[in-house]
Tab-separated table of C-alpha atoms in Angstrom:
chain	number	residue	atom	x	y	z
A	1	THR	CA	172.799	108.092	150.426
A	2	TYR	CA	174.701	111.247	149.349
A	3	VAL	CA	177.989	112.137	151.042
A	4	VAL	CA	178.488	115.933	150.991
A	5	SER	CA	181.915	115.728	152.685
A	6	MET	CA	184.197	113.189	154.209
A	7	ARG	CA	187.566	114.554	155.348
A	8	ARG	CA	190.442	112.514	156.833
A	9	GLU	CA	194.080	113.076	157.535
A	10	LEU	CA	195.997	110.565	155.234
A	11	GLY	CA	199.341	111.159	156.804
A	12	PHE	CA	200.807	112.834	159.917
A	13	GLY	CA	200.943	116.580	159.546
A	14	ARG	CA	199.308	116.566	156.067
A	15	GLY	CA	195.940	118.124	157.289
A	16	LEU	CA	192.536	117.031	156.386
A	17	GLN	CA	191.789	115.929	152.791
A	18	GLU	CA	188.403	115.679	151.055
A	19	LEU	CA	187.770	112.055	150.115
A	20	ALA	CA	184.082	112.160	149.106
A	21	GLY	CA	184.049	111.090	145.399
A	22	THR	CA	187.688	109.759	145.511
A	23	TRP	CA	189.760	106.926	146.765
A	24	GLY	CA	186.879	104.336	146.704
A	25	TYR	CA	184.363	106.700	148.489
A	26	PRO	CA	181.657	107.399	145.868
A	27	ARG	CA	179.576	110.415	146.737
A	28	MET	CA	176.259	108.538	145.990
A	29	ARG	CA	174.893	105.076	146.689
A	30	ALA	CA	171.217	104.069	146.226
A	31	ARG	CA	168.945	101.020	146.271
A	32	THR	CA	165.507	101.278	144.905
A	33	VAL	CA	163.001	98.352	145.460
A	34	ALA	CA	159.612	97.721	143.812
A	35	THR	CA	157.292	94.945	145.036
A	36	LEU	CA	154.049	93.594	143.481
A	37	ASP	CA	151.739	91.465	145.603
A	38	ASN	CA	149.299	89.302	143.657
A	39	GLY	CA	147.389	86.829	145.853
A	40	PRO	CA	149.906	84.335	147.255
A	41	TRP	CA	152.700	85.527	144.819
A	42	GLN	CA	155.000	88.411	145.547
A	43	PHE	CA	157.483	89.743	143.022
A	44	THR	CA	160.390	92.058	143.923
A	45	LEU	CA	162.782	93.901	141.615
A	46	ALA	CA	165.650	95.996	143.120
A	47	ASN	CA	168.188	98.416	141.513
A	48	ASN	CA	171.492	99.057	143.115
A	49	TYR	CA	173.590	102.201	142.165
A	50	THR	CA	177.062	103.062	143.193
A	51	GLY	CA	178.348	106.522	141.760
A	52	ALA	CA	181.552	107.026	139.950
A	53	TYR	CA	184.612	108.206	141.818
A	54	ASP	CA	188.229	109.143	141.160
A	55	GLN	CA	190.957	106.760	142.181
A	56	PHE	CA	194.531	107.894	142.277
A	57	TYR	CA	196.320	105.084	140.503
A	58	GLN	CA	200.153	104.894	140.440
A	59	ALA	CA	200.281	106.420	136.903
A	60	GLY	CA	197.748	109.155	137.780
A	61	PRO	CA	194.080	109.682	138.387
A	62	LEU	CA	191.644	106.822	137.127
A	63	ASP	CA	187.997	107.449	136.740
A	64	VAL	CA	185.998	104.440	138.233
A	65	LYS	CA	182.807	104.400	136.388
A	66	GLU	CA	179.314	104.074	138.037
A	67	ASN	CA	177.957	100.615	138.737
A	68	ILE	CA	174.379	99.663	138.282
A	69	THR	CA	173.035	96.129	139.044
A	70	TRP	CA	169.591	94.514	139.387
A	71	ASP	CA	168.235	92.007	141.849
A	72	ALA	CA	165.069	89.963	141.608
A	73	GLN	CA	163.048	87.729	143.810
A	74	VAL	CA	159.778	85.771	143.520
A	75	GLN	CA	157.897	84.397	146.602
A	76	TYR	CA	154.954	82.066	146.949
A	77	ASN	CA	152.863	82.044	150.172
A	78	GLY	CA	150.130	79.652	149.093
A	79	PHE	CA	150.979	76.821	151.486
A	80	LYS	CA	150.053	76.726	155.200
A	81	ASN	CA	153.013	77.542	157.389
A	82	LEU	CA	155.460	77.452	154.294
A	83	LYS	CA	156.898	80.332	152.304
A	84	LEU	CA	158.921	79.536	149.164
A	85	THR	CA	161.404	82.181	147.918
A	86	LEU	CA	163.676	82.101	144.844
A	87	GLY	CA	165.897	85.144	144.065
A	88	GLY	CA	169.119	86.414	142.525
A	89	ARG	CA	171.605	89.179	142.953
A	90	ASN	CA	173.035	90.871	139.844
A	91	ILE	CA	170.754	88.933	137.588
A	92	PHE	CA	172.330	90.308	134.382
A	93	ASP	CA	175.632	89.236	135.603
A	94	LYS	CA	177.154	92.579	135.008
A	95	ASN	CA	180.986	92.936	135.848
A	96	PRO	CA	181.901	95.852	138.126
A	97	PRO	CA	184.024	98.703	136.576
A	98	TRP	CA	187.778	98.079	136.986
A	99	ALA	CA	189.416	99.509	140.071
A	100	ASP	CA	192.792	98.934	141.686
A	101	GLU	CA	191.266	98.258	145.039
A	102	ASN	CA	190.014	95.009	146.532
A	103	TYR	CA	187.291	96.204	148.898
């Protein structure tokens, strides 16, 4: 997803301000998934990308870096009427970039 423009009025009478790429609204987010089927086995690897954005911190602008994480899943379908799945999100346990926001 690429946000070309996102404008909002942040205060009464202040007019519309461009927020795409600032204030916790990154311009780009993406998820890419690859799946391999091999008989009763299925292997999935997913890449999650959130683009960098500017955050206006109390002391001035702060660049929040891009964030890339990986998810993985393995599934076994070799039993009748039973499917076993094991997976994990952020499998490399990467910490997100620092930002002064809680959402």
